[in-house]
PDB file of C-alpha atoms in Angstrom:
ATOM      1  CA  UNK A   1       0.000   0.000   0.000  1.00  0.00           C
ATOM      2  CA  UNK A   2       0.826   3.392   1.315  1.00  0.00           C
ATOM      3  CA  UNK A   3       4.217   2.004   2.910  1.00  0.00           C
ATOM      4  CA  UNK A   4       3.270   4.008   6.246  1.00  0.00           C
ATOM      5  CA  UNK A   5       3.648   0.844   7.697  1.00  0.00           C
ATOM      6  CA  UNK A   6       7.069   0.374   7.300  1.00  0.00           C
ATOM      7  CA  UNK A   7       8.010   3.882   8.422  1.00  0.00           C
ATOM      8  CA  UNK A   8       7.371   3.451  11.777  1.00  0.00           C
ATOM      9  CA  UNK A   9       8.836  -0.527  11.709  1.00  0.00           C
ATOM     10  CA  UNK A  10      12.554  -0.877  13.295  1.00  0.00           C
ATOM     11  CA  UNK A  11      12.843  -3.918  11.179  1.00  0.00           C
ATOM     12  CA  UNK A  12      12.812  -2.558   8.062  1.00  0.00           C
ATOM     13  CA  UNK A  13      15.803   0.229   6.052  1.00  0.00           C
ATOM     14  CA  UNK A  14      14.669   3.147   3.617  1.00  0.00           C
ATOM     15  CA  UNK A  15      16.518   3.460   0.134  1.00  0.00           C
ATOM     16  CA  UNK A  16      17.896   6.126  -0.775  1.00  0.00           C
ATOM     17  CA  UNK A  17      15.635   6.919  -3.432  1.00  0.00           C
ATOM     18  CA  UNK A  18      12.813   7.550   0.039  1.00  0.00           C
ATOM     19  CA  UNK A  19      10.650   5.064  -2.335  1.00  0.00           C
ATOM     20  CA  UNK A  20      11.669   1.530  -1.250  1.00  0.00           C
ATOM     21  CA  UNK A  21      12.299  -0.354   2.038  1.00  0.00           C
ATOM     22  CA  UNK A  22      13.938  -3.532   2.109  1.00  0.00           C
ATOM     23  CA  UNK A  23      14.064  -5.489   5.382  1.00  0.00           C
ATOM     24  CA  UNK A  24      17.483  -4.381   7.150  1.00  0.00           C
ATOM     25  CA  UNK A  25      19.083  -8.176   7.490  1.00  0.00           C
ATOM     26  CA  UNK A  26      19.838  -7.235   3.424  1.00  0.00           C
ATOM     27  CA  UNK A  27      21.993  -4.461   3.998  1.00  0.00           C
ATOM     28  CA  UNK A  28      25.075  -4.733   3.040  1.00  0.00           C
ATOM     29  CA  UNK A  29      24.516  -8.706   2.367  1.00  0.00           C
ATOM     30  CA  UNK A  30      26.450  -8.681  -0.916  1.00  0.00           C
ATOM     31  CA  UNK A  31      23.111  -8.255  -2.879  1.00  0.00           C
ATOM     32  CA  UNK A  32      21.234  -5.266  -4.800  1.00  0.00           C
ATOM     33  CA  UNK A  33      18.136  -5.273  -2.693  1.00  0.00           C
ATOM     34  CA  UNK A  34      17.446  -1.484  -3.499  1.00  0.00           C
ATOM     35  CA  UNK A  35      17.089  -0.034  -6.887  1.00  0.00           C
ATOM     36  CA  UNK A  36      19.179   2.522  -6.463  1.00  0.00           C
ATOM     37  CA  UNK A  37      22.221   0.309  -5.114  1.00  0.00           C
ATOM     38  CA  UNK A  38      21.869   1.971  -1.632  1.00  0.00           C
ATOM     39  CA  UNK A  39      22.138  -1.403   0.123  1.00  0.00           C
ATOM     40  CA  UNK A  40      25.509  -1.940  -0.987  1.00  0.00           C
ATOM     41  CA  UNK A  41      27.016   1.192  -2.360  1.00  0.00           C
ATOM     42  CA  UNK A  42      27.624   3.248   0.857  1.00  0.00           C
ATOM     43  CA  UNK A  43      30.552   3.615   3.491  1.00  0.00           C
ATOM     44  CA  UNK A  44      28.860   0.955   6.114  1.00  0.00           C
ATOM     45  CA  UNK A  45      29.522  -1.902   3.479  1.00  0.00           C
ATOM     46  CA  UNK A  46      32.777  -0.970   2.048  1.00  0.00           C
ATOM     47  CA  UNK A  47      34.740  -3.747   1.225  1.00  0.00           C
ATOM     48  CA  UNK A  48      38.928  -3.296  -0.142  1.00  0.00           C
ATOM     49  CA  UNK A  49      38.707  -4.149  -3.909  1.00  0.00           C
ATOM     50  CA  UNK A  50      41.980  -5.550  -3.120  1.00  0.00           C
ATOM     51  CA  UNK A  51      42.350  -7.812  -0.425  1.00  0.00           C
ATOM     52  CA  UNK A  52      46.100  -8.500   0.898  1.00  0.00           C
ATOM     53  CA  UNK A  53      49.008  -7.239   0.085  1.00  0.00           C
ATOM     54  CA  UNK A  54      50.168  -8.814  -2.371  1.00  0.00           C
ATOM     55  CA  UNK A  55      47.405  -7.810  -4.626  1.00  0.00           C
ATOM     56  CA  UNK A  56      48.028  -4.212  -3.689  1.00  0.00           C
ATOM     57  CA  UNK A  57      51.811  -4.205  -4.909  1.00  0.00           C
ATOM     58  CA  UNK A  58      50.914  -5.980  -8.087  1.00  0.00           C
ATOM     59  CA  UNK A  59      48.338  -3.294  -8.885  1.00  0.00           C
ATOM     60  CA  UNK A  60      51.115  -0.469  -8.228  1.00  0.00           C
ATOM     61  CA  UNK A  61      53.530  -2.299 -10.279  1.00  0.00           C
ATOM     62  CA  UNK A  62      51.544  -3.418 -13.168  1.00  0.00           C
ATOM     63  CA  UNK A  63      49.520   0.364 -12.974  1.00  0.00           C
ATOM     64  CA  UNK A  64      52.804   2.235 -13.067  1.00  0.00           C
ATOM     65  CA  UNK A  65      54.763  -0.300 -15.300  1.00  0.00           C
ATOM     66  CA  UNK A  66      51.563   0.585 -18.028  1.00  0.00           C
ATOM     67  CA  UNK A  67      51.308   4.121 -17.463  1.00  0.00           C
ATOM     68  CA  UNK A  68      55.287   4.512 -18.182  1.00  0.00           C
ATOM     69  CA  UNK A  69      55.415   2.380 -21.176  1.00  0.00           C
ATOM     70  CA  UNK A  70      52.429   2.965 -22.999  1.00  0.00           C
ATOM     71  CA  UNK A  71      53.395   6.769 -22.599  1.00  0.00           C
ATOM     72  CA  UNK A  72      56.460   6.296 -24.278  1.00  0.00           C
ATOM     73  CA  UNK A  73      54.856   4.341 -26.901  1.00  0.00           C
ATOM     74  CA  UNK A  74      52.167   6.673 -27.610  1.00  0.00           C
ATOM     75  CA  UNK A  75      54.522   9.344 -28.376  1.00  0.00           C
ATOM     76  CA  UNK A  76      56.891   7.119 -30.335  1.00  0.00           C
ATOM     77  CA  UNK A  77      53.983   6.062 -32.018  1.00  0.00           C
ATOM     78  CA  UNK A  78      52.618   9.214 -32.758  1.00  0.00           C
ATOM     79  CA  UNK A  79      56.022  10.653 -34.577  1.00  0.00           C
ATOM     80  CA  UNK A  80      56.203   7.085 -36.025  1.00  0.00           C
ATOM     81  CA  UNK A  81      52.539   7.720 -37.681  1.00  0.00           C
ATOM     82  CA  UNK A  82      53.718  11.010 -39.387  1.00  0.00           C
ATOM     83  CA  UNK A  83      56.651   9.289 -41.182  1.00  0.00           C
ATOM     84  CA  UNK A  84      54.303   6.792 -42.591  1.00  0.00           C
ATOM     85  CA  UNK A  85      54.067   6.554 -46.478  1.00  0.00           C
ATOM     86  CA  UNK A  86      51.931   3.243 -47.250  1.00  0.00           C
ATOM     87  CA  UNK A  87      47.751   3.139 -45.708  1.00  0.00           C
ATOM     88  CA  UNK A  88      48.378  -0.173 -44.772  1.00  0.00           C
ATOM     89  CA  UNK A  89      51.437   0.904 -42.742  1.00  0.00           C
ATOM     90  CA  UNK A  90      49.370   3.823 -41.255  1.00  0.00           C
ATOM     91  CA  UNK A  91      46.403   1.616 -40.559  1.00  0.00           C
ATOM     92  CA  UNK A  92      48.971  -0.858 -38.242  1.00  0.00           C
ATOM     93  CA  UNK A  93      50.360   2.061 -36.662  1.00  0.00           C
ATOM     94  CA  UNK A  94      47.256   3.709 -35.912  1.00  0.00           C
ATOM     95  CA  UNK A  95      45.692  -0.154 -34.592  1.00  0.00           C
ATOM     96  CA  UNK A  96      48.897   0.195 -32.133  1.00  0.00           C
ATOM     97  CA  UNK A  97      48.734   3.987 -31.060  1.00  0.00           C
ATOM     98  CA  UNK A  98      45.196   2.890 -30.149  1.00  0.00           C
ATOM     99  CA  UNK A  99      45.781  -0.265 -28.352  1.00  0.00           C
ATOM    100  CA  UNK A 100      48.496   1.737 -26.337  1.00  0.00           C
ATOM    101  CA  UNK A 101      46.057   4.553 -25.001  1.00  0.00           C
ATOM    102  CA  UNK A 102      43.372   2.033 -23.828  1.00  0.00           C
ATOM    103  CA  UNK A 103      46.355   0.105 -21.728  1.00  0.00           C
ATOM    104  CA  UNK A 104      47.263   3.920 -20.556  1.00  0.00           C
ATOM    105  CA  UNK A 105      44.044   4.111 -19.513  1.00  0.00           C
ATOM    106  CA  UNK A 106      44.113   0.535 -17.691  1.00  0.00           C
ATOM    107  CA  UNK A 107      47.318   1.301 -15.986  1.00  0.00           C
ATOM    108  CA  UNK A 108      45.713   4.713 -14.838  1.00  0.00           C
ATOM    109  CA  UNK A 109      42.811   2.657 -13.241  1.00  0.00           C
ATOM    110  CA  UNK A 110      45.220   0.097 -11.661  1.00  0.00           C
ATOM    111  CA  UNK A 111      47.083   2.883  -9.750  1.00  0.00           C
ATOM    112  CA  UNK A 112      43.959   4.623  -8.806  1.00  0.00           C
ATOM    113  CA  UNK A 113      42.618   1.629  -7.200  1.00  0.00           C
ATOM    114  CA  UNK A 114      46.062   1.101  -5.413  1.00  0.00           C
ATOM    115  CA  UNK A 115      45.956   4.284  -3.960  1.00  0.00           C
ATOM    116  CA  UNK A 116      41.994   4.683  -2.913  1.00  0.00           C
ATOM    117  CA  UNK A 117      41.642   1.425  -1.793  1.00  0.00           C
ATOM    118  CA  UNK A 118      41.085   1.769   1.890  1.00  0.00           C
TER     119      UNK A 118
END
């Protein structure tokens, strides 16, 4: 019905989006319960993305490692590109330059989870 109901119940948690209650033994239970993510997605059920150490230095190493070298090729790649003569040796270069900026971006995700992890 109205919901009134379960505004005044101590048994039951309010979404975020003030619309939908879900009964509070789902908070934070690993599952979507609210439409809005609420249930999860807030600081009471944070959880590391990494868990242990080791996981944390690989992500610095491997995030760094691919921000440094795809760098380096992009610009190499991009002078490379200017020299080129033939489409077809354009067309690989470009394929490459490409390839590079999405593991750029990768490497700059890597890091970022490294250092916001908490």
């Amino acid at each position: 019905g109205d919901k009134s109901d379960e505004k005044i119940c101590t048994n039951h948690l309010k979404c975020a989006d003030q619309e939908h209650y879900i009964p509070k033994s789902q908070k934070c239970d690993g599952s979507f319960n609210c439409l809005d993510l609420s249930d999860e997605c807030n600081d009471e059920c944070s959880k590391q993305i990494l868990d242990g150490f080791v996981f944390e230095v690989m992500s610095l190493f491997f995030g760094v490692s691919a921000i440094v070298l795809n760098f380096i090729n992009i610009v190499k790649g991009y002078f490379d590109m200017k020299k080129c003569t033939q489409i077809r040796a354009l067309s690989n270069k470009s394929f490459v330059f490409l390839i590079s900026i999405g593991d750029l971006i990768i490497g700059i995700y890597l890091t970022t989870v490294f250092a916001f992890d908490a």
